Amino acid sequence: MGGRSSDYVPTTRWGKWLDERLPIGRVVKNQFIDYPTPRNLNYLWTFGGILTLILVGQIATGVVLAMHYQPSATGAFDSIEHIRRDVNYGWMLRNFHSVGASMFFFAVFIHIFRGIYYGSYKAPREVLWILGVLIMLLMMATAFMGYTLPWGQMSFWGVTVITNLFSALDTIYNGLGTTIVEWLWGGYAVSGVTLNRFFSLHYLLPFILTGVVVLHIWALHVVGQNNPTGLDLKESSDCVPMHPYATSKDAVGICAFLLLYAWFVFFVPDYLGHADNYVEANPLVTPPHIVPEWYFLPFYAILRAFTSSFLGIPLGQYAKLCGVIAMFSAVVVIAFAPWLDTSRIRSAKYRPIFKWFFWFFVFTCVSLGYLGSKPAEGVYVIASQIFTVCYFLFFLAAMPIIGLIETPRRLPRSITESVLGEGGGGLPSGAAAAPEVR
Amino acid sequence: MKQRISLTFFFALAAVLAITSVSAEEGGGHPEIARQKWVFSGFTGQFDKAQLQRGFQVYKDVCSACHGLKHLAFRNLVQPGGPEFPVDAVKELAKTWPNQITDGPNDEGKMFERPPLLSDPIRGPYHNDQEARAAQNGALPPDLSLMARARNVERNPSWWIHPFLMLGDIAHAYQEGGADYIYGLMTGYSEPPADFKLTDGKFYNHVFPGHQISMPPPLSDGVVAYQDGTPSTVDNYAKDVVAFLSWSADPSLDTRKRIGWQVILYLIVTTGLLYLGKKRIWAGIKH
């Protein structure tokens, strides 16, 4: 892994013994204590730590919830009520877990937007970026399956609608889609069988997710962190050791984020959910509006933008297929950002045109989220279609073209110069290695 | 400075939009379900024991004729944060509860009916949905234990006002959509408008989706005799029974908010201390 050469010296005999066999202390010291981090990181860089914490929290609360949960069509709904009412502090565990999913996505969206704004996807961080997109995909699969577990009306009908998407493949090869859907369901309809397998996978996927997160952090520590200037680390005065600098800042960010998290858990635990999910699943009664959780809404809007026609282009029987392809492409296209962006400047701070397009992209995503929550009719459909086009144009047109035509602002020579001004000279990071003035 | 001006401008614009939207909304066609004042609403609200007791009385005297509370056991009526009836009174109540529990099989292999114990759920009069529909002319009286969470009031503001309303609700900790809906339903019965075609055996209620409900108006003045001097009006009955159902749907509300404030205060102080620590650590380093 990158960074400075190892100056780890075990102080005890036991430490020396272990270091020769499993240098775990050496790795921690090199990668998480002495590890050089850019001195100019802002609070947006604390979201990596926030996300790691939420992942651990979700697994911890999930393991306990699974001890009290019954994954069966007849027992699931009642066992959630059992957890909320009879298990000691079960209501708190349950709120932490369900609100945690929302907080996870909220934080990951900020994390991704930050990556786009500061060009964190560009060389040499392509693999890091792709692993990140993979993490988001795994999160989506996990969250989707988790939402079925309470077995309320929205759980049941959400699964029905989303799994049915695969039936669109029937238009390519007759019977293919139906076969896949029946295979996913484990029958001819969504049932307790589906619930069982989703529970099993919901328990499995977070551990795969954790594995990919480890790779994500590994890749990060090979190439090093990006920073608000987007410049590489050039001199020792550009960076400070991870501990206590980055760690103390992360701690502030994490604790502030926990405030938001706690507000939802203790005061508005149901706000992010849907009232219909407190009605037990009933295959005979369809809710008037089937709406996914808020974090899927932008993708849901893209899916539904493809009605029998798209901005006047007739789609006929392929409408659903186009919608499904567009929805999945909306995630996959993010992974290609490193090659779509032609600009060699990373940070939007120095990219006057890209900056505007970035903020318009944020607006596009939020608008799609709003449209996803509305019924697919009238002006909402047209707006969804326009914003869907905007979404893809950001990646497929704005990213390549702006890079070619834009004149970037003058870049500072180094991170140190950006912080201290021209000719400011650098405070050597040696001074930073022993910062505590006691 | 420039930033502050644009922020001020932003908020001024937001305020103007908010005001125009609210006035625009009042002219809207669909029935508005008014937000009520609840003692348990917001981030400090807690249940009022006396109100929960009255609410249970309304449930027992009126609702329980058709509706059950299957997620609630008799013992819950004793627990802290609820109506907190004395144990002996609830034991007595369970013994005389008209809807018995089917238990068994006994030594002869027969199922039998027995009075509920403290640990048994508060059952409605019907053993299953089919029996209920047969008795109720095809309509199914739903279980009420989660009703206050299983309903919500939908608001359809203009798109640009949407985010501000959302943030407002989150900041005020508004969670009482279900309570507002049930109160609206209880008090929403009236004669149908002249041009409305009402199906036989249904009742007009402007809050109910489709405005045709199978449940006859359940409340009328004086139908429940309150013991504590509270006036016996439909409005009071509705408010009290909604409070009771809100507790039944969320029995941990009192504890949740109490712990919530401890957590929030702890986190505020900790964030502050961590920030000071971080400032101290970074003091020598421009960044």
XYZ file of C-alpha atoms in Angstrom:
725
model
C 0.000 0.000 0.000
C 1.095 3.552 -0.638
C 2.241 6.128 1.824
C 5.494 6.655 3.597
C 7.857 3.821 4.318
C 7.170 1.903 7.430
C 8.764 3.161 10.626
C 6.818 0.857 12.857
C 8.853 -0.479 15.732
C 7.101 -2.870 18.105
C 7.881 -1.915 21.679
C 7.052 -5.191 23.400
C 8.370 -8.726 22.870
C 4.836 -9.905 22.186
C 4.424 -7.095 19.658
C 7.663 -8.053 17.939
C 6.636 -11.710 17.902
C 3.277 -10.892 16.324
C 4.798 -8.408 13.871
C 6.968 -11.143 12.369
C 3.971 -13.413 11.942
C 0.982 -11.132 11.274
C 1.978 -7.460 10.960
C -1.440 -6.166 11.868
C -0.052 -3.460 14.145
C 2.217 -2.328 11.317
C -0.733 -2.085 8.918
C -2.808 -0.103 11.405
C 0.090 2.260 12.134
C 0.957 2.779 8.473
C -2.550 2.908 7.067
C -4.666 4.430 9.817
C -2.332 6.428 12.063
C 0.617 7.766 10.083
C -1.203 7.541 6.758
C -0.757 10.887 4.947
C -4.055 12.681 4.319
C -4.375 15.958 2.423
C -4.424 18.885 4.849
C -7.218 20.657 2.985
C -9.970 18.044 3.263
C -13.352 19.548 4.106
C -16.231 17.974 6.029
C -17.575 16.284 2.896
C -14.660 13.889 3.308
C -16.043 12.646 6.605
C -18.806 10.742 4.806
C -16.574 7.733 4.179
C -16.246 7.261 7.919
C -19.949 7.967 8.422
C -20.862 5.285 5.886
C -18.552 2.720 7.477
C -20.169 3.392 10.831
C -23.696 3.036 9.424
C -22.755 -0.258 7.754
C -21.477 -1.654 11.049
C -24.564 -0.325 12.816
C -26.935 -1.887 10.301
C -25.251 -5.266 10.661
C -25.255 -5.053 14.469
C -28.927 -4.040 14.766
C -29.869 -6.469 11.973
C -28.312 -9.440 13.728
C -30.325 -8.737 16.874
C -33.530 -8.075 14.939
C -33.110 -11.404 13.126
C -33.168 -13.105 16.534
C -36.749 -11.928 17.032
C -38.032 -11.935 13.461
C -39.988 -14.716 11.753
C -39.469 -14.878 7.999
C -42.820 -16.364 7.078
C -45.899 -14.990 5.369
C -48.019 -15.678 8.444
C -45.510 -14.592 11.085
C -43.490 -11.733 9.604
C -45.908 -8.855 10.176
C -46.805 -9.954 13.687
C -43.178 -10.520 14.615
C -42.350 -6.911 13.687
C -45.099 -5.822 16.082
C -43.681 -8.242 18.649
C -40.309 -6.506 18.239
C -41.876 -3.036 18.512
C -43.968 -3.887 21.557
C -42.568 -6.788 23.540
C -38.813 -6.996 22.921
C -36.852 -4.804 25.319
C -35.950 -1.643 23.396
C -37.069 -3.490 20.262
C -38.752 -0.324 18.973
C -35.374 1.419 19.177
C -33.487 -1.355 17.389
C -36.121 -1.485 14.716
C -36.119 2.293 14.217
C -32.331 2.367 14.096
C -32.378 -0.310 11.414
C -35.173 1.058 9.220
C -34.097 4.700 9.543
C -30.505 3.489 9.147
C -31.259 2.322 5.617
C -32.410 5.816 4.719
C -29.427 7.431 6.407
C -27.146 5.013 4.552
C -28.504 6.167 1.196
C -28.578 9.826 2.223
C -24.895 9.618 3.137
C -23.955 7.592 0.070
C -25.647 10.100 -2.235
C -23.678 12.948 -0.659
C -20.530 10.817 -0.905
C -21.137 10.239 -4.632
C -22.040 13.862 -5.380
C -18.828 14.905 -3.623
C -16.914 12.431 -5.772
C -18.399 13.926 -8.915
C -17.856 17.537 -7.831
C -14.198 17.091 -6.945
C -13.451 14.638 -9.762
C -12.603 11.782 -7.420
C -13.385 9.274 -10.181
C -10.505 10.334 -12.430
C -7.214 8.525 -12.843
C -5.772 6.927 -10.826
C -9.001 6.326 -8.871
C -11.065 4.471 -11.504
C -11.081 1.122 -9.704
C -11.913 2.847 -6.424
C -14.847 4.536 -8.186
C -16.140 1.354 -9.831
C -15.996 -0.473 -6.504
C -18.055 2.396 -5.111
C -20.737 1.966 -7.772
C -20.755 -1.750 -7.010
C -21.277 -0.935 -3.343
C -24.261 1.241 -4.216
C -25.751 -1.565 -6.321
C -25.330 -4.020 -3.452
C -26.871 -1.485 -1.070
C -29.874 -1.154 -3.367
C -30.367 -4.914 -3.593
C -30.012 -5.267 0.184
C -32.369 -2.392 0.960
C -34.951 -3.626 -1.532
C -34.990 -7.095 0.012
C -34.986 -5.643 3.507
C -38.070 -3.578 2.746
C -40.031 -6.745 1.932
C -39.384 -8.228 5.369
C -42.048 -6.353 7.394
C -44.543 -7.928 4.954
C -46.818 -4.907 4.895
C -48.865 -3.831 1.903
C -46.076 -1.666 0.452
C -43.531 -4.464 1.005
C -45.666 -6.950 -0.847
C -46.672 -4.740 -3.744
C -43.225 -3.196 -4.054
C -41.743 -6.670 -4.554
C -44.495 -7.571 -6.968
C -43.911 -4.508 -9.119
C -40.113 -4.586 -9.100
C -39.648 -8.330 -9.647
C -42.222 -8.137 -12.431
C -39.850 -5.807 -14.270
C -37.874 -8.805 -15.429
C -40.909 -10.031 -17.354
C -40.063 -7.250 -19.831
C -37.430 -9.639 -21.179
C -40.302 -11.576 -22.734
C -40.267 -9.044 -25.559
C -36.722 -10.127 -26.452
C -37.190 -13.868 -26.144
C -40.623 -15.252 -25.456
C -40.814 -16.843 -22.017
C -37.407 -15.685 -20.823
C -38.741 -12.941 -18.560
C -41.539 -15.043 -17.138
C -39.107 -17.832 -16.336
C -36.786 -15.466 -14.496
C -39.643 -13.907 -12.539
C -40.993 -17.295 -11.472
C -37.487 -18.335 -10.501
C -37.117 -15.202 -8.337
C -40.510 -15.714 -6.725
C -40.120 -19.436 -6.182
C -43.635 -19.879 -7.527
C -46.255 -18.225 -9.673
C -46.804 -15.267 -7.387
C -45.041 -13.382 -4.602
C -45.539 -15.502 -1.492
C -43.981 -16.618 1.757
C -41.435 -18.538 -0.329
C -40.264 -15.245 -1.816
C -40.101 -13.726 1.650
C -37.940 -16.600 2.916
C -35.350 -16.291 0.182
C -35.268 -12.513 0.427
C -34.630 -12.791 4.149
C -31.766 -15.212 3.511
C -30.227 -12.897 0.921
C -30.860 -9.821 3.044
C -28.719 -11.431 5.732
C -26.029 -12.486 3.245
C -25.553 -9.406 1.080
C -24.315 -7.022 3.805
C -21.319 -9.297 4.353
C -20.515 -9.306 0.641
C -20.989 -5.552 0.834
C -18.493 -5.416 3.681
C -16.013 -7.332 1.531
C -16.349 -4.824 -1.289
C -16.022 -1.979 1.230
C -12.697 -3.481 2.343
C -11.551 -3.490 -1.292
C -12.828 0.095 -1.650
C -10.747 1.212 1.336
C -7.763 -0.801 0.126
C -7.928 0.855 -3.296
C -8.258 4.216 -1.558
C -5.127 3.618 0.455
C -3.165 2.619 -2.652
C -3.946 5.783 -4.623
C -4.523 8.131 -1.713
C -7.387 10.512 -1.044
C -8.498 13.161 -3.474
C -8.959 16.643 -2.025
C -10.876 19.867 -2.755
C -8.174 21.137 -5.141
C -8.006 17.804 -6.958
C -4.197 18.121 -6.967
C -1.911 15.214 -6.217
C 0.074 15.173 -3.000
C 3.433 16.594 -4.075
C 5.345 17.667 -0.996
C 5.297 16.616 2.605
C 3.673 19.924 3.606
C 0.631 18.957 1.552
C -0.425 16.351 4.035
C -0.938 15.638 7.696
C -0.980 12.252 9.396
C -4.377 10.623 9.517
C -4.266 10.561 13.298
C -5.026 12.850 15.033
C -5.951 15.217 12.190
C -8.344 13.351 9.906
C -9.615 11.242 12.793
C -10.532 14.268 14.903
C -12.348 15.836 11.972
C -14.119 12.567 11.142
C -15.272 12.334 14.738
C -16.957 15.742 14.499
C -18.605 14.814 11.183
C -19.810 11.458 12.455
C -21.215 12.875 15.667
C -23.037 15.663 13.815
C -24.483 13.115 11.424
C -25.628 10.971 14.343
C -27.645 13.979 15.527
C -29.664 13.887 12.319
C -29.948 10.110 12.527
C -31.150 10.257 16.129
C -33.728 12.921 15.280
C -35.354 10.554 12.818
C -35.039 7.503 15.059
C -36.594 9.130 18.110
C -38.923 11.803 16.773
C -40.010 10.953 13.220
C -39.297 7.224 12.804
C -42.208 6.737 10.407
C -41.658 9.843 8.331
C -39.446 8.126 5.765
C -41.691 5.074 5.522
C -45.177 4.605 4.189
C -48.352 4.271 6.285
C -49.580 1.397 4.096
C -46.759 -0.752 5.416
C -48.559 -0.902 8.764
C -51.280 -2.860 6.978
C -50.450 -6.535 6.630
C -49.730 -7.777 3.099
C -52.866 -8.757 1.243
C -52.542 -10.165 -2.301
C -56.205 -9.354 -2.974
C -56.039 -5.617 -2.238
C -53.790 -3.338 -4.285
C -52.883 0.009 -2.686
C -53.922 3.050 -4.789
C -50.330 4.290 -5.148
C -47.405 1.890 -5.041
C -44.370 3.951 -4.134
C -40.875 2.652 -3.326
C -38.736 4.026 -0.528
C -37.535 7.592 -1.109
C -34.010 6.576 -2.097
C -35.294 4.617 -5.093
C -37.578 7.393 -6.305
C -35.187 8.948 -8.888
C -34.635 5.538 -10.473
C -38.334 4.748 -10.252
C -39.096 8.001 -12.100
C -36.688 6.991 -14.876
C -38.389 3.591 -15.098
C -41.834 5.101 -15.381
C -40.793 7.815 -17.821
C -41.050 5.190 -20.550
C -44.775 5.008 -21.213
C -46.206 3.956 -24.554
C -44.156 6.803 -25.987
C -41.074 8.696 -24.880
C -41.029 12.410 -25.792
C -43.148 11.614 -28.817
C -41.200 8.517 -29.887
C -43.618 5.572 -29.908
C -42.284 2.611 -27.933
C -45.169 0.178 -28.269
C -44.570 -3.171 -26.599
C -40.958 -2.251 -25.808
C -41.920 0.530 -23.375
C -41.396 -1.559 -20.251
C -38.130 -3.031 -21.535
C -36.807 0.452 -22.339
C -37.775 1.606 -18.859
C -35.995 -1.287 -17.202
C -32.874 -0.834 -19.317
C -32.861 2.914 -18.612
C -33.250 2.373 -14.889
C -30.336 -0.036 -14.654
C -28.270 2.092 -17.032
C -28.809 5.055 -14.738
C -26.670 3.274 -12.149
C -24.232 1.602 -14.532
C -23.452 4.829 -16.403
C -21.975 6.275 -13.201
C -19.253 3.617 -13.346
C -18.103 4.949 -16.738
C -17.604 8.509 -15.477
C -13.780 8.137 -15.403
C -13.718 7.635 -19.166
C -16.623 9.910 -20.069
C -15.061 12.972 -18.480
C -12.445 14.382 -20.852
C -11.160 17.125 -18.585
C -7.786 16.617 -16.985
C -8.699 18.946 -14.143
C -10.285 17.032 -11.289
C -11.934 19.600 -9.042
C -14.998 21.551 -10.201
C -13.568 24.408 -8.150
C -11.393 25.206 -11.146
C -13.973 24.272 -13.782
C -16.309 27.265 -14.272
C -18.664 25.560 -16.753
C -18.711 22.068 -15.297
C -19.632 23.525 -11.909
C -22.968 24.796 -13.256
C -23.692 21.516 -14.931
C -22.899 19.699 -11.719
C -25.467 21.701 -9.778
C -28.003 21.198 -12.537
C -27.309 17.468 -12.273
C -28.065 17.602 -8.539
C -31.290 19.456 -9.340
C -32.100 16.788 -11.958
C -31.695 13.988 -9.418
C -33.831 15.750 -6.804
C -36.509 16.508 -9.397
C -36.564 12.895 -10.535
C -36.994 11.920 -6.888
C -39.986 14.231 -6.578
C -41.495 12.952 -9.821
C -41.009 9.354 -8.697
C -43.314 10.029 -5.764
C -46.082 11.378 -8.003
C -48.584 9.315 -9.991
C -47.410 8.544 -13.542
C -49.854 10.764 -15.365
C -50.112 14.031 -17.272
C -47.413 16.617 -16.809
C -45.468 14.389 -14.389
C -44.709 11.917 -17.180
C -43.431 14.587 -19.541
C -41.320 16.146 -16.783
C -39.903 12.694 -15.935
C -38.989 12.169 -19.577
C -37.233 15.516 -19.827
C -35.288 14.989 -16.611
C -34.398 11.427 -17.635
C -32.819 12.862 -20.755
C -31.025 15.481 -18.624
C -29.729 12.746 -16.324
C -28.119 10.768 -19.121
C -26.952 13.861 -20.998
C -24.943 14.888 -17.957
C -22.835 11.754 -18.287
C -22.943 11.188 -22.031
C -22.743 14.780 -23.309
C -21.819 17.273 -20.586
C -18.902 15.266 -19.201
C -17.129 14.636 -22.552
C -17.915 17.982 -24.212
C -17.263 20.401 -21.355
C -13.839 18.872 -20.852
C -12.950 19.790 -24.431
C -14.293 23.330 -24.589
C -13.770 24.637 -21.071
C -10.917 26.900 -20.029
C -10.131 25.958 -16.458
C -9.234 28.526 -13.840
C -5.572 28.782 -12.910
C -4.616 25.917 -10.620
C -2.452 26.449 -7.578
C 0.920 24.720 -7.840
C 0.235 22.560 -4.839
C -2.184 21.961 -2.003
C 0.123 23.914 0.266
C -0.042 26.916 -2.037
C -3.821 26.703 -2.226
C -3.979 26.852 1.550
C -1.253 29.352 2.360
C -1.333 31.477 -0.780
C 1.439 31.976 -3.288
C 4.923 31.848 -1.872
C 3.541 31.052 1.534
C 5.985 28.242 1.979
C 4.918 25.062 3.617
C 4.783 24.230 7.204
C 6.578 20.906 7.059
C 4.417 18.033 8.006
C 7.106 16.972 10.435
C 5.758 19.704 12.672
C 2.364 18.235 12.191
C 3.520 14.861 13.394
C 3.748 16.147 16.944
C 1.011 18.710 17.071
C -0.231 18.575 20.596
C 0.769 21.775 22.293
C 0.183 20.945 25.872
C -21.043 38.849 2.219
C -22.131 37.899 -1.261
C -23.093 34.529 0.102
C -25.198 36.044 2.846
C -27.100 38.226 0.404
C -27.904 35.271 -1.799
C -28.988 33.262 1.244
C -31.295 36.057 2.390
C -32.678 36.303 -1.100
C -33.227 32.569 -1.171
C -35.180 32.541 2.067
C -37.221 35.586 1.091
C -38.150 33.863 -2.146
C -39.019 30.689 -0.269
C -41.278 32.637 2.116
C -43.110 34.333 -0.755
C -43.589 31.012 -2.497
C -44.842 29.434 0.716
C -47.456 32.115 1.281
C -48.728 32.096 -2.288
C -48.901 28.326 -2.298
C -50.908 28.097 0.906
C -53.460 30.596 -0.402
C -53.557 28.729 -3.712
C -54.141 25.449 -1.899
C -57.201 26.692 -0.032
C -59.072 26.926 -3.290
C -58.279 23.259 -4.081
C -61.045 20.738 -4.758
C -60.205 17.667 -2.690
C -61.254 17.510 0.971
C -58.640 18.915 3.296
C -58.188 16.985 6.504
C -57.347 19.560 9.121
C -54.439 19.051 11.470
C -55.565 18.837 15.068
C -53.728 19.750 18.231
C -52.718 16.601 20.092
C -51.054 16.500 23.489
C -48.818 13.706 22.195
C -47.730 15.435 18.982
C -44.442 17.103 18.158
C -41.080 16.423 19.723
C -42.170 17.009 23.328
C -45.721 15.648 23.302
C -46.620 12.818 25.682
C -49.797 10.862 26.198
C -52.272 12.061 28.807
C -53.191 9.139 31.062
C -56.703 10.388 31.759
C -57.379 10.887 28.061
C -56.127 7.367 27.257
C -58.459 5.982 29.931
C -61.408 7.854 28.444
C -60.343 6.755 24.972
C -60.306 3.135 26.073
C -63.790 3.595 27.499
C -64.995 4.838 24.100
C -63.319 1.855 22.432
C -64.888 -0.550 24.924
C -68.382 0.943 24.790
C -68.531 1.665 21.056
C -65.754 0.349 18.773
C -65.297 -3.057 20.381
C -68.744 -4.078 19.145
C -67.102 -4.697 15.763
C -63.357 -4.017 15.956
C -60.549 -5.908 17.709
C -57.126 -4.801 18.962
C -55.145 -7.954 18.259
C -51.670 -6.464 18.755
C -52.645 -5.218 22.194
C -52.886 -7.501 25.219
C -54.856 -6.747 28.374
C -51.570 -6.466 30.259
C -50.641 -3.482 28.046
C -53.482 -1.510 29.655
C -51.518 -1.682 32.912
C -48.039 -0.874 31.653
C -46.367 2.529 32.172
C -46.886 5.048 29.370
C -50.409 3.793 28.651
C -53.796 4.236 30.314
C -52.214 2.634 33.406
C -55.406 1.087 34.775
C -54.942 -0.764 38.094
C -54.054 -4.450 37.586
C -57.077 -5.717 39.471
C -59.464 -3.640 37.395
C -57.946 -5.012 34.165
C -58.086 -8.582 35.480
C -61.756 -8.038 36.235
C -62.259 -6.456 32.802
C -60.619 -9.435 31.063
C -62.802 -11.872 32.981
C -65.962 -10.155 31.806
C -64.749 -9.332 28.272
C -67.505 -10.498 25.914
C -65.164 -11.927 23.296
C -63.651 -15.132 24.613
C -60.403 -16.802 23.684
C -60.459 -20.117 21.845
C -58.028 -22.417 23.634
C -57.186 -26.080 23.593
C -57.206 -28.837 22.749
C -58.090 -30.062 26.246
C -57.566 -33.579 27.585
C -60.466 -34.837 25.489
C -59.041 -33.249 22.344
C -61.729 -30.568 22.235
C -61.190 -26.841 21.652
C -62.917 -24.674 24.250
C -63.683 -21.029 24.938
C -62.398 -19.287 28.029
C -62.248 -15.725 29.343
C -59.033 -13.866 28.389
C -56.071 -13.587 30.769
C -53.875 -10.516 31.155
C -51.522 -11.971 28.551
C -54.211 -12.492 25.901
C -54.896 -10.112 23.019
C -57.955 -7.870 23.067
C -60.097 -9.716 20.564
C -62.930 -8.350 18.512
C -66.263 -10.180 18.312
C -65.426 -12.234 15.216
C -63.268 -15.336 14.973
C -62.221 -14.657 11.393
C -62.772 -12.337 8.455
C -65.461 -14.550 6.949
C -67.539 -14.437 10.105
C -67.119 -10.666 10.239
C -68.213 -10.183 6.631
C -71.179 -12.462 7.097
C -72.322 -10.440 10.092
C -71.545 -7.032 8.594
C -73.295 -7.232 5.273
C -70.074 -7.997 3.394
C -67.970 -5.246 5.019
C -64.911 -6.095 7.096
C -64.312 -4.069 10.263
C -60.503 -3.785 10.335
C -58.398 -4.421 13.406
C -57.666 -1.090 15.091
C -54.410 -1.724 16.953
C -52.231 -0.164 14.217
C -54.807 2.078 12.580
C -53.250 5.346 13.763
C -50.051 4.432 11.925
C -51.625 2.704 8.954
C -53.342 5.858 7.754
C -51.921 9.182 6.734
C -53.127 12.491 5.413
C -51.879 13.110 1.908
C -51.017 16.642 1.035
C -50.480 17.738 -2.508
C -48.706 21.059 -2.422
C -47.202 22.658 -5.498
C -43.838 21.188 -6.366
C -41.799 24.171 -5.248
C -43.419 24.221 -1.847
C -42.963 20.499 -1.309
C -39.388 20.574 0.078
C -40.223 23.327 2.570
C -43.285 21.509 3.890
C -41.209 18.348 4.213
C -38.454 20.089 6.127
C -41.064 21.808 8.288
C -42.725 18.500 9.177
C -39.387 16.884 9.976
C -38.316 19.823 12.138
C -41.657 19.853 13.997
C -41.570 16.044 14.295
C -45.023 15.773 12.733
C -46.167 12.157 12.878
C -49.878 12.544 13.542
C -51.279 12.064 10.035
C -53.054 8.887 11.123
C -54.565 10.581 14.187
C -55.801 13.511 12.093
C -57.322 11.098 9.600
C -59.220 9.071 12.192
C -60.472 12.218 13.916
C -61.589 13.515 10.509
C -63.353 10.230 9.826
C -65.120 10.161 13.213
C -66.440 13.676 12.733
C -66.754 13.613 8.949
C -70.243 12.108 8.592
C -72.931 14.230 6.996
C -75.820 14.112 4.590
C -74.504 13.490 1.057
C -74.497 16.461 -1.344
C -77.547 16.614 -3.596
C -75.690 15.364 -6.675
C -74.017 12.434 -4.866
C -75.392 8.935 -5.477
C -75.085 6.953 -2.266
C -75.216 3.148 -2.466
C -77.834 1.511 -0.246
C -76.519 0.613 3.196
C -73.558 3.004 2.928
C -72.950 6.272 4.700
C -71.545 9.524 3.420
C -68.226 10.615 4.936
C -66.239 13.361 3.257
C -62.914 12.113 4.678
C -63.215 8.475 3.594
C -61.686 7.727 0.163
C -64.620 7.562 -2.251
C -66.860 9.159 0.443
C -68.913 5.955 0.913
C -68.265 4.059 4.108
C -69.996 0.952 5.411
C -69.579 1.931 9.061
C -72.587 3.808 10.441
C -71.734 7.003 12.339
C -70.342 5.427 15.523
C -70.461 8.419 17.849
C -73.242 10.646 19.036
C -73.438 13.005 22.016
C -73.979 11.185 25.301
C -73.393 7.661 23.998
C -70.522 7.101 26.451
C -70.853 8.183 30.061
C -67.548 9.744 31.169
C -66.769 9.412 34.867
C -64.371 12.355 35.213
C -66.685 15.208 34.273
C -65.410 15.634 30.718
C -68.340 16.808 28.551
C -69.898 13.899 26.651
C -69.625 15.313 23.134
C -68.769 13.668 19.835
C -65.723 15.910 19.545
C -64.374 14.747 22.919
C -65.143 11.094 22.147
C -63.341 11.344 18.821
C -60.301 13.089 20.309
C -60.058 10.618 23.187
C -60.460 7.485 21.121
C -57.902 8.785 18.614
C -55.462 9.370 21.475
C -56.079 5.832 22.685
C -55.595 4.354 19.206
C -52.418 6.408 18.757
C -51.072 4.893 21.943
C -52.166 1.439 20.830
C -50.281 1.896 17.543
C -47.189 3.290 19.254
C -47.090 2.301 22.931
C -43.441 3.311 23.317
C -44.028 6.942 22.300
C -43.446 8.414 25.770
C -40.210 6.481 26.327
C -39.078 7.089 22.766
C -39.277 10.853 23.083
C -37.837 10.906 26.587
C -34.793 8.858 25.557
C -34.682 10.861 22.343
C -34.028 14.102 24.185
C -31.305 12.500 26.270
C -29.652 11.193 23.113
C -29.984 14.509 21.268
C -28.580 16.527 24.189
C -25.739 14.040 24.616
C -24.897 14.247 20.927
C -25.041 18.051 20.870
C -22.613 18.289 23.781
C -20.344 15.586 22.332
C -20.311 17.188 18.885
C -19.403 20.489 20.523
C -16.578 18.951 22.552
C -15.263 17.029 19.544
C -15.325 20.228 17.520
C -13.337 22.087 20.178
C -10.875 19.201 20.307
C -10.529 19.222 16.565
C -9.952 22.998 16.579
C -7.229 22.607 19.164
C -5.543 19.809 17.232
C -5.640 21.747 13.985
C -4.713 25.055 15.629
C -1.205 25.203 14.206
C -2.162 24.133 10.737
C -3.831 26.249 8.107
C -6.204 24.236 6.032
